[in-house]
PDB file of C-alpha atoms in Angstrom:
ATOM      1  CA  GLY A 229     -53.088 233.829  95.096  1.00  0.00           C
ATOM      2  CA  ALA A 230     -52.232 230.271  95.936  1.00  0.00           C
ATOM      3  CA  VAL A 231     -48.584 229.537  96.551  1.00  0.00           C
ATOM      4  CA  VAL A 232     -46.755 226.274  96.313  1.00  0.00           C
ATOM      5  CA  SER A 233     -43.198 226.197  97.597  1.00  0.00           C
ATOM      6  CA  GLN A 234     -40.404 223.728  97.027  1.00  0.00           C
ATOM      7  CA  HIS A 235     -37.261 223.198  99.016  1.00  0.00           C
ATOM      8  CA  PRO A 236     -34.473 223.147  98.140  1.00  0.00           C
ATOM      9  CA  SER A 237     -34.518 225.145  94.921  1.00  0.00           C
ATOM     10  CA  ARG A 238     -31.214 223.660  93.888  1.00  0.00           C
ATOM     11  CA  VAL A 239     -29.264 220.662  95.146  1.00  0.00           C
ATOM     12  CA  ILE A 240     -26.081 218.906  94.141  1.00  0.00           C
ATOM     13  CA  CYS A 241     -25.432 215.429  95.464  1.00  0.00           C
ATOM     14  CA  LYS A 242     -22.990 212.636  94.859  1.00  0.00           C
ATOM     15  CA  SER A 243     -23.883 209.501  92.990  1.00  0.00           C
ATOM     16  CA  GLY A 244     -25.312 206.834  95.301  1.00  0.00           C
ATOM     17  CA  THR A 245     -26.703 209.206  97.886  1.00  0.00           C
ATOM     18  CA  SER A 246     -30.340 210.073  98.492  1.00  0.00           C
ATOM     19  CA  VAL A 247     -31.915 213.491  98.333  1.00  0.00           C
ATOM     20  CA  LYS A 248     -35.293 214.692  99.584  1.00  0.00           C
ATOM     21  CA  ILE A 249     -37.357 217.436  97.977  1.00  0.00           C
ATOM     22  CA  GLU A 250     -40.216 219.066  99.872  1.00  0.00           C
ATOM     23  CA  CYS A 251     -43.353 220.527  98.361  1.00  0.00           C
ATOM     24  CA  ARG A 252     -45.707 222.649 100.446  1.00  0.00           C
ATOM     25  CA  SER A 253     -49.008 224.311  99.718  1.00  0.00           C
ATOM     26  CA  LEU A 254     -48.959 227.573 101.645  1.00  0.00           C
ATOM     27  CA  ASP A 255     -52.424 229.039 101.208  1.00  0.00           C
ATOM     28  CA  PHE A 256     -54.610 225.986 100.943  1.00  0.00           C
ATOM     29  CA  GLN A 257     -55.000 222.318 101.688  1.00  0.00           C
ATOM     30  CA  ALA A 258     -53.938 220.115  98.821  1.00  0.00           C
ATOM     31  CA  THR A 259     -55.900 216.913  98.518  1.00  0.00           C
ATOM     32  CA  THR A 260     -53.745 215.808  95.619  1.00  0.00           C
ATOM     33  CA  MET A 261     -50.133 216.515  94.757  1.00  0.00           C
ATOM     34  CA  PHE A 262     -48.312 215.740  91.556  1.00  0.00           C
ATOM     35  CA  TRP A 263     -44.611 215.329  90.837  1.00  0.00           C
ATOM     36  CA  TYR A 264     -43.192 216.133  87.418  1.00  0.00           C
ATOM     37  CA  ARG A 265     -39.739 215.821  85.898  1.00  0.00           C
ATOM     38  CA  GLN A 266     -38.417 218.048  83.166  1.00  0.00           C
ATOM     39  CA  PHE A 267     -35.227 217.370  81.213  1.00  0.00           C
ATOM     40  CA  PRO A 268     -33.485 220.251  79.413  1.00  0.00           C
ATOM     41  CA  LYS A 269     -35.538 221.679  76.567  1.00  0.00           C
ATOM     42  CA  GLN A 270     -38.234 219.084  77.092  1.00  0.00           C
ATOM     43  CA  SER A 271     -41.707 219.292  78.486  1.00  0.00           C
ATOM     44  CA  LEU A 272     -42.952 218.220  81.888  1.00  0.00           C
ATOM     45  CA  MET A 273     -43.508 214.522  82.373  1.00  0.00           C
ATOM     46  CA  LEU A 274     -45.768 213.352  85.162  1.00  0.00           C
ATOM     47  CA  MET A 275     -43.996 210.967  87.515  1.00  0.00           C
ATOM     48  CA  ALA A 276     -46.620 210.248  90.128  1.00  0.00           C
ATOM     49  CA  THR A 277     -49.831 211.409  91.745  1.00  0.00           C
ATOM     50  CA  SER A 278     -50.317 211.286  95.489  1.00  0.00           C
ATOM     51  CA  ASN A 279     -53.355 211.727  97.666  1.00  0.00           C
ATOM     52  CA  GLU A 280     -53.007 212.603 101.322  1.00  0.00           C
ATOM     53  CA  GLY A 281     -52.722 209.539 103.493  1.00  0.00           C
ATOM     54  CA  SER A 282     -52.533 207.015 100.678  1.00  0.00           C
ATOM     55  CA  LYS A 283     -49.869 205.506  98.474  1.00  0.00           C
ATOM     56  CA  ALA A 284     -48.782 207.374  95.385  1.00  0.00           C
ATOM     57  CA  THR A 285     -49.782 206.252  91.915  1.00  0.00           C
ATOM     58  CA  TYR A 286     -46.769 206.098  89.640  1.00  0.00           C
ATOM     59  CA  GLU A 287     -46.748 206.587  85.885  1.00  0.00           C
ATOM     60  CA  GLN A 288     -45.525 203.834  83.659  1.00  0.00           C
ATOM     61  CA  GLY A 289     -41.753 203.610  83.613  1.00  0.00           C
ATOM     62  CA  VAL A 290     -41.220 205.438  86.906  1.00  0.00           C
ATOM     63  CA  GLU A 291     -39.596 203.258  89.584  1.00  0.00           C
ATOM     64  CA  LYS A 292     -41.536 203.586  92.806  1.00  0.00           C
ATOM     65  CA  ASP A 293     -38.665 202.202  94.874  1.00  0.00           C
ATOM     66  CA  LYS A 294     -36.308 204.801  93.490  1.00  0.00           C
ATOM     67  CA  PHE A 295     -38.617 207.792  93.729  1.00  0.00           C
ATOM     68  CA  LEU A 296     -40.261 207.605  97.128  1.00  0.00           C
ATOM     69  CA  ILE A 297     -43.233 209.879  97.615  1.00  0.00           C
ATOM     70  CA  ASN A 298     -44.776 210.692 100.961  1.00  0.00           C
ATOM     71  CA  HIS A 299     -47.913 212.802 101.249  1.00  0.00           C
ATOM     72  CA  ALA A 300     -48.218 212.861 105.017  1.00  0.00           C
ATOM     73  CA  SER A 301     -50.417 215.923 105.384  1.00  0.00           C
ATOM     74  CA  LEU A 302     -52.700 218.152 103.356  1.00  0.00           C
ATOM     75  CA  THR A 303     -49.944 220.714 102.954  1.00  0.00           C
ATOM     76  CA  LEU A 304     -46.786 218.667 102.524  1.00  0.00           C
ATOM     77  CA  SER A 305     -45.505 216.090 100.069  1.00  0.00           C
ATOM     78  CA  THR A 306     -41.937 214.875  99.757  1.00  0.00           C
ATOM     79  CA  LEU A 307     -40.063 213.211  96.919  1.00  0.00           C
ATOM     80  CA  THR A 308     -36.960 211.246  97.837  1.00  0.00           C
ATOM     81  CA  VAL A 309     -34.617 210.229  95.062  1.00  0.00           C
ATOM     82  CA  THR A 310     -32.798 207.196  96.406  1.00  0.00           C
ATOM     83  CA  SER A 311     -29.370 206.034  95.276  1.00  0.00           C
ATOM     84  CA  ALA A 312     -29.193 208.904  92.840  1.00  0.00           C
ATOM     85  CA  HIS A 313     -27.368 208.530  89.542  1.00  0.00           C
ATOM     86  CA  PRO A 314     -26.211 211.231  87.119  1.00  0.00           C
ATOM     87  CA  GLU A 315     -29.105 210.368  84.796  1.00  0.00           C
ATOM     88  CA  ASP A 316     -31.482 211.433  87.582  1.00  0.00           C
ATOM     89  CA  SER A 317     -30.215 214.982  87.157  1.00  0.00           C
ATOM     90  CA  SER A 318     -33.260 216.967  86.155  1.00  0.00           C
ATOM     91  CA  PHE A 319     -35.675 219.720  87.108  1.00  0.00           C
ATOM     92  CA  TYR A 320     -38.348 218.397  89.455  1.00  0.00           C
ATOM     93  CA  ILE A 321     -41.602 220.326  89.763  1.00  0.00           C
ATOM     94  CA  CYS A 322     -44.412 219.621  92.170  1.00  0.00           C
ATOM     95  CA  SER A 323     -47.996 220.676  91.808  1.00  0.00           C
ATOM     96  CA  ALA A 324     -50.800 220.825  94.326  1.00  0.00           C
ATOM     97  CA  ARG A 325     -54.507 220.731  93.678  1.00  0.00           C
ATOM     98  CA  GLY A 326     -56.993 222.316  95.996  1.00  0.00           C
ATOM     99  CA  ALA A 327     -59.434 225.160  96.562  1.00  0.00           C
ATOM    100  CA  ILE A 328     -58.000 228.398  97.929  1.00  0.00           C
ATOM    101  CA  ARG A 329     -61.429 229.540  99.114  1.00  0.00           C
ATOM    102  CA  ARG A 330     -64.122 227.579 100.872  1.00  0.00           C
ATOM    103  CA  GLY A 331     -66.531 226.413  98.218  1.00  0.00           C
ATOM    104  CA  GLY A 332     -64.218 227.546  95.449  1.00  0.00           C
ATOM    105  CA  SER A 333     -63.174 225.537  92.441  1.00  0.00           C
ATOM    106  CA  TYR A 334     -60.299 223.106  92.649  1.00  0.00           C
ATOM    107  CA  GLU A 335     -57.303 224.283  90.679  1.00  0.00           C
ATOM    108  CA  GLN A 336     -53.809 222.960  90.171  1.00  0.00           C
ATOM    109  CA  TYR A 337     -50.935 225.190  91.273  1.00  0.00           C
ATOM    110  CA  PHE A 338     -47.268 224.647  90.478  1.00  0.00           C
ATOM    111  CA  GLY A 339     -44.175 225.012  92.583  1.00  0.00           C
ATOM    112  CA  PRO A 340     -41.014 226.836  91.412  1.00  0.00           C
ATOM    113  CA  GLY A 341     -39.096 223.608  90.821  1.00  0.00           C
ATOM    114  CA  THR A 342     -35.954 221.989  92.202  1.00  0.00           C
ATOM    115  CA  ARG A 343     -32.834 221.604  90.101  1.00  0.00           C
ATOM    116  CA  LEU A 344     -31.111 218.325  90.995  1.00  0.00           C
ATOM    117  CA  THR A 345     -27.573 217.664  89.822  1.00  0.00           C
ATOM    118  CA  VAL A 346     -26.003 214.300  90.580  1.00  0.00           C
ATOM    119  CA  THR A 347     -22.231 214.190  90.200  1.00  0.00           C
TER     120      THR A 347
ATOM    121  CA  LYS B 153     -53.036 208.023  75.157  1.00  0.00           C
ATOM    122  CA  GLN B 154     -53.230 211.788  74.886  1.00  0.00           C
ATOM    123  CA  GLU B 155     -50.435 213.468  72.963  1.00  0.00           C
ATOM    124  CA  VAL B 156     -49.952 217.220  72.864  1.00  0.00           C
ATOM    125  CA  THR B 157     -47.815 218.943  70.249  1.00  0.00           C
ATOM    126  CA  GLN B 158     -46.825 222.571  69.947  1.00  0.00           C
ATOM    127  CA  ILE B 159     -45.704 224.380  66.842  1.00  0.00           C
ATOM    128  CA  PRO B 160     -43.351 226.093  66.358  1.00  0.00           C
ATOM    129  CA  ALA B 161     -40.765 224.727  68.768  1.00  0.00           C
ATOM    130  CA  ALA B 162     -38.995 228.080  68.774  1.00  0.00           C
ATOM    131  CA  LEU B 163     -39.872 231.541  67.573  1.00  0.00           C
ATOM    132  CA  SER B 164     -38.039 234.846  67.431  1.00  0.00           C
ATOM    133  CA  VAL B 165     -39.907 238.052  66.656  1.00  0.00           C
ATOM    134  CA  PRO B 166     -39.142 241.758  66.898  1.00  0.00           C
ATOM    135  CA  GLU B 167     -40.803 243.773  69.593  1.00  0.00           C
ATOM    136  CA  GLY B 168     -44.301 244.956  68.758  1.00  0.00           C
ATOM    137  CA  GLU B 169     -45.309 242.085  66.538  1.00  0.00           C
ATOM    138  CA  ASN B 170     -48.463 240.071  67.083  1.00  0.00           C
ATOM    139  CA  LEU B 171     -47.882 236.338  67.164  1.00  0.00           C
ATOM    140  CA  VAL B 172     -49.706 233.035  67.385  1.00  0.00           C
ATOM    141  CA  LEU B 173     -48.593 229.878  69.135  1.00  0.00           C
ATOM    142  CA  ASN B 174     -50.232 226.603  68.224  1.00  0.00           C
ATOM    143  CA  CYS B 175     -51.156 223.574  70.289  1.00  0.00           C
ATOM    144  CA  SER B 176     -52.743 220.365  69.052  1.00  0.00           C
ATOM    145  CA  PHE B 177     -53.968 217.334  70.956  1.00  0.00           C
ATOM    146  CA  THR B 178     -54.962 213.873  69.779  1.00  0.00           C
ATOM    147  CA  ASP B 179     -57.895 213.046  72.065  1.00  0.00           C
ATOM    148  CA  SER B 180     -60.673 215.623  71.922  1.00  0.00           C
ATOM    149  CA  ALA B 181     -62.364 214.335  75.095  1.00  0.00           C
ATOM    150  CA  ILE B 182     -60.715 216.920  77.293  1.00  0.00           C
ATOM    151  CA  TYR B 183     -61.912 218.592  80.479  1.00  0.00           C
ATOM    152  CA  ASN B 184     -59.979 221.811  79.950  1.00  0.00           C
ATOM    153  CA  LEU B 185     -56.868 223.258  78.340  1.00  0.00           C
ATOM    154  CA  GLN B 186     -54.392 225.556  79.995  1.00  0.00           C
ATOM    155  CA  TRP B 187     -51.579 227.770  78.760  1.00  0.00           C
ATOM    156  CA  PHE B 188     -48.531 228.292  80.951  1.00  0.00           C
ATOM    157  CA  ARG B 189     -45.439 230.414  80.827  1.00  0.00           C
ATOM    158  CA  GLN B 190     -42.078 229.107  82.043  1.00  0.00           C
ATOM    159  CA  ASP B 191     -39.022 231.290  82.456  1.00  0.00           C
ATOM    160  CA  PRO B 192     -35.600 229.583  82.276  1.00  0.00           C
ATOM    161  CA  GLY B 193     -34.953 227.449  85.345  1.00  0.00           C
ATOM    162  CA  LYS B 194     -38.247 228.430  86.906  1.00  0.00           C
ATOM    163  CA  GLY B 195     -41.633 226.878  87.575  1.00  0.00           C
ATOM    164  CA  LEU B 196     -44.860 227.439  85.717  1.00  0.00           C
ATOM    165  CA  THR B 197     -47.101 230.470  85.667  1.00  0.00           C
ATOM    166  CA  SER B 198     -50.673 229.863  84.568  1.00  0.00           C
ATOM    167  CA  LEU B 199     -51.775 232.287  81.855  1.00  0.00           C
ATOM    168  CA  LEU B 200     -55.191 231.167  80.675  1.00  0.00           C
ATOM    169  CA  LEU B 201     -57.500 228.242  81.305  1.00  0.00           C
ATOM    170  CA  ILE B 202     -60.237 227.306  78.860  1.00  0.00           C
ATOM    171  CA  GLN B 203     -62.958 224.910  79.906  1.00  0.00           C
ATOM    172  CA  SER B 204     -64.057 222.344  77.329  1.00  0.00           C
ATOM    173  CA  SER B 205     -67.349 224.187  76.857  1.00  0.00           C
ATOM    174  CA  GLN B 206     -65.630 227.489  76.094  1.00  0.00           C
ATOM    175  CA  ARG B 207     -64.154 228.724  72.843  1.00  0.00           C
ATOM    176  CA  GLU B 208     -61.787 231.401  74.077  1.00  0.00           C
ATOM    177  CA  GLN B 209     -60.380 233.264  77.041  1.00  0.00           C
ATOM    178  CA  THR B 210     -58.694 236.648  77.184  1.00  0.00           C
ATOM    179  CA  SER B 211     -56.328 238.244  79.640  1.00  0.00           C
ATOM    180  CA  GLY B 212     -54.706 241.534  78.736  1.00  0.00           C
ATOM    181  CA  ARG B 213     -52.668 241.083  75.569  1.00  0.00           C
ATOM    182  CA  LEU B 214     -53.265 237.335  75.563  1.00  0.00           C
ATOM    183  CA  ASN B 215     -56.103 235.513  73.882  1.00  0.00           C
ATOM    184  CA  ALA B 216     -56.458 231.752  73.821  1.00  0.00           C
ATOM    185  CA  SER B 217     -58.902 229.885  71.627  1.00  0.00           C
ATOM    186  CA  LEU B 218     -60.058 226.303  71.729  1.00  0.00           C
ATOM    187  CA  ASP B 219     -61.492 224.145  68.952  1.00  0.00           C
ATOM    188  CA  LYS B 220     -62.094 220.893  70.746  1.00  0.00           C
ATOM    189  CA  SER B 221     -63.486 219.013  67.773  1.00  0.00           C
ATOM    190  CA  SER B 222     -60.360 219.582  65.717  1.00  0.00           C
ATOM    191  CA  GLY B 223     -58.042 219.171  68.691  1.00  0.00           C
ATOM    192  CA  ARG B 224     -56.477 222.610  68.464  1.00  0.00           C
ATOM    193  CA  SER B 225     -55.796 225.653  70.566  1.00  0.00           C
ATOM    194  CA  THR B 226     -53.986 228.869  69.788  1.00  0.00           C
ATOM    195  CA  LEU B 227     -52.422 231.480  72.027  1.00  0.00           C
ATOM    196  CA  TYR B 228     -52.410 234.937  70.500  1.00  0.00           C
ATOM    197  CA  ILE B 229     -50.017 237.512  71.931  1.00  0.00           C
ATOM    198  CA  ALA B 230     -50.615 241.086  70.856  1.00  0.00           C
ATOM    199  CA  ALA B 231     -47.937 243.751  70.674  1.00  0.00           C
ATOM    200  CA  SER B 232     -45.165 241.486  71.927  1.00  0.00           C
ATOM    201  CA  GLN B 233     -42.582 242.811  74.382  1.00  0.00           C
ATOM    202  CA  PRO B 234     -39.093 241.584  75.359  1.00  0.00           C
ATOM    203  CA  GLY B 235     -40.575 240.595  78.724  1.00  0.00           C
ATOM    204  CA  ASP B 236     -42.747 238.056  76.924  1.00  0.00           C
ATOM    205  CA  SER B 237     -39.643 236.015  76.150  1.00  0.00           C
ATOM    206  CA  ALA B 238     -40.140 232.619  77.769  1.00  0.00           C
ATOM    207  CA  THR B 239     -41.249 229.090  76.989  1.00  0.00           C
ATOM    208  CA  TYR B 240     -44.981 228.686  76.544  1.00  0.00           C
ATOM    209  CA  LEU B 241     -46.551 225.355  77.383  1.00  0.00           C
ATOM    210  CA  CYS B 242     -50.045 224.161  76.735  1.00  0.00           C
ATOM    211  CA  ALA B 243     -51.530 221.355  78.784  1.00  0.00           C
ATOM    212  CA  VAL B 244     -54.765 219.427  78.513  1.00  0.00           C
ATOM    213  CA  LYS B 245     -56.662 217.803  81.309  1.00  0.00           C
ATOM    214  CA  ASP B 246     -58.402 214.629  80.266  1.00  0.00           C
ATOM    215  CA  GLY B 247     -62.015 214.192  81.181  1.00  0.00           C
ATOM    216  CA  THR B 248     -61.504 210.935  83.020  1.00  0.00           C
ATOM    217  CA  ALA B 249     -57.899 210.794  84.187  1.00  0.00           C
ATOM    218  CA  SER B 250     -57.887 214.272  85.696  1.00  0.00           C
ATOM    219  CA  LYS B 251     -54.226 214.663  85.012  1.00  0.00           C
ATOM    220  CA  LEU B 252     -52.450 217.180  82.849  1.00  0.00           C
ATOM    221  CA  THR B 253     -50.609 216.221  79.703  1.00  0.00           C
ATOM    222  CA  PHE B 254     -48.132 218.870  78.653  1.00  0.00           C
ATOM    223  CA  GLY B 255     -47.112 219.895  75.190  1.00  0.00           C
ATOM    224  CA  THR B 256     -43.579 220.144  73.941  1.00  0.00           C
ATOM    225  CA  GLY B 257     -43.445 223.910  74.407  1.00  0.00           C
ATOM    226  CA  THR B 258     -42.626 226.906  72.238  1.00  0.00           C
ATOM    227  CA  ARG B 259     -39.552 228.970  73.143  1.00  0.00           C
ATOM    228  CA  LEU B 260     -40.319 232.568  72.343  1.00  0.00           C
ATOM    229  CA  GLN B 261     -37.768 235.328  72.071  1.00  0.00           C
ATOM    230  CA  VAL B 262     -38.878 238.889  71.524  1.00  0.00           C
ATOM    231  CA  THR B 263     -36.021 241.094  70.376  1.00  0.00           C
ATOM    232  CA  LEU B 264     -35.581 244.854  70.647  1.00  0.00           C
TER     233      LEU B 264
END
């Protein structure tokens, strides 16, 4: 089946530094990628939607200058948390939408998540 | 704005029991509804996807139903096992926005 990978799976960084999270679609080309954030015991909240080669669309309340998203190719999207603060500590999950077979239906597949801890 | 609620928030049952998880959504104009499983500290595993024109989907011991007009879906788990312990999330895709709105989740624990 389709696989979406994220790297790193876990990262600890100091307050004020920036950290980059990669999301890759391994079996298919993802025309659209989504980034979600999940706080402990809460559900997933959509942060932004990105289409390959264009600027990301951010959800209300998400700072685009703080959470930089780059969707440079059909298989790779990156999320950079700039000037991280402890309140940015969360579980970040990416999702990629595409068809794993030529002519197949477009489905949304989820990555395993990245645990970010800002100290 | 679509809002998705799941009841109960947490559930503990002994092994072997059949159980039902509930999901409700406020805007019935959905494209599809999906049930996911999430293990602690992990990503999401898709369990069942129901298109708006369908009423139910089955996979093994899982059966999901959809009543779009009333804004409800249920996930039925038969003969529960300790390995079923996880958080179950439902998510609806809106017909126009094409983005998923997730529910609050139900944390299930199946005990021996």
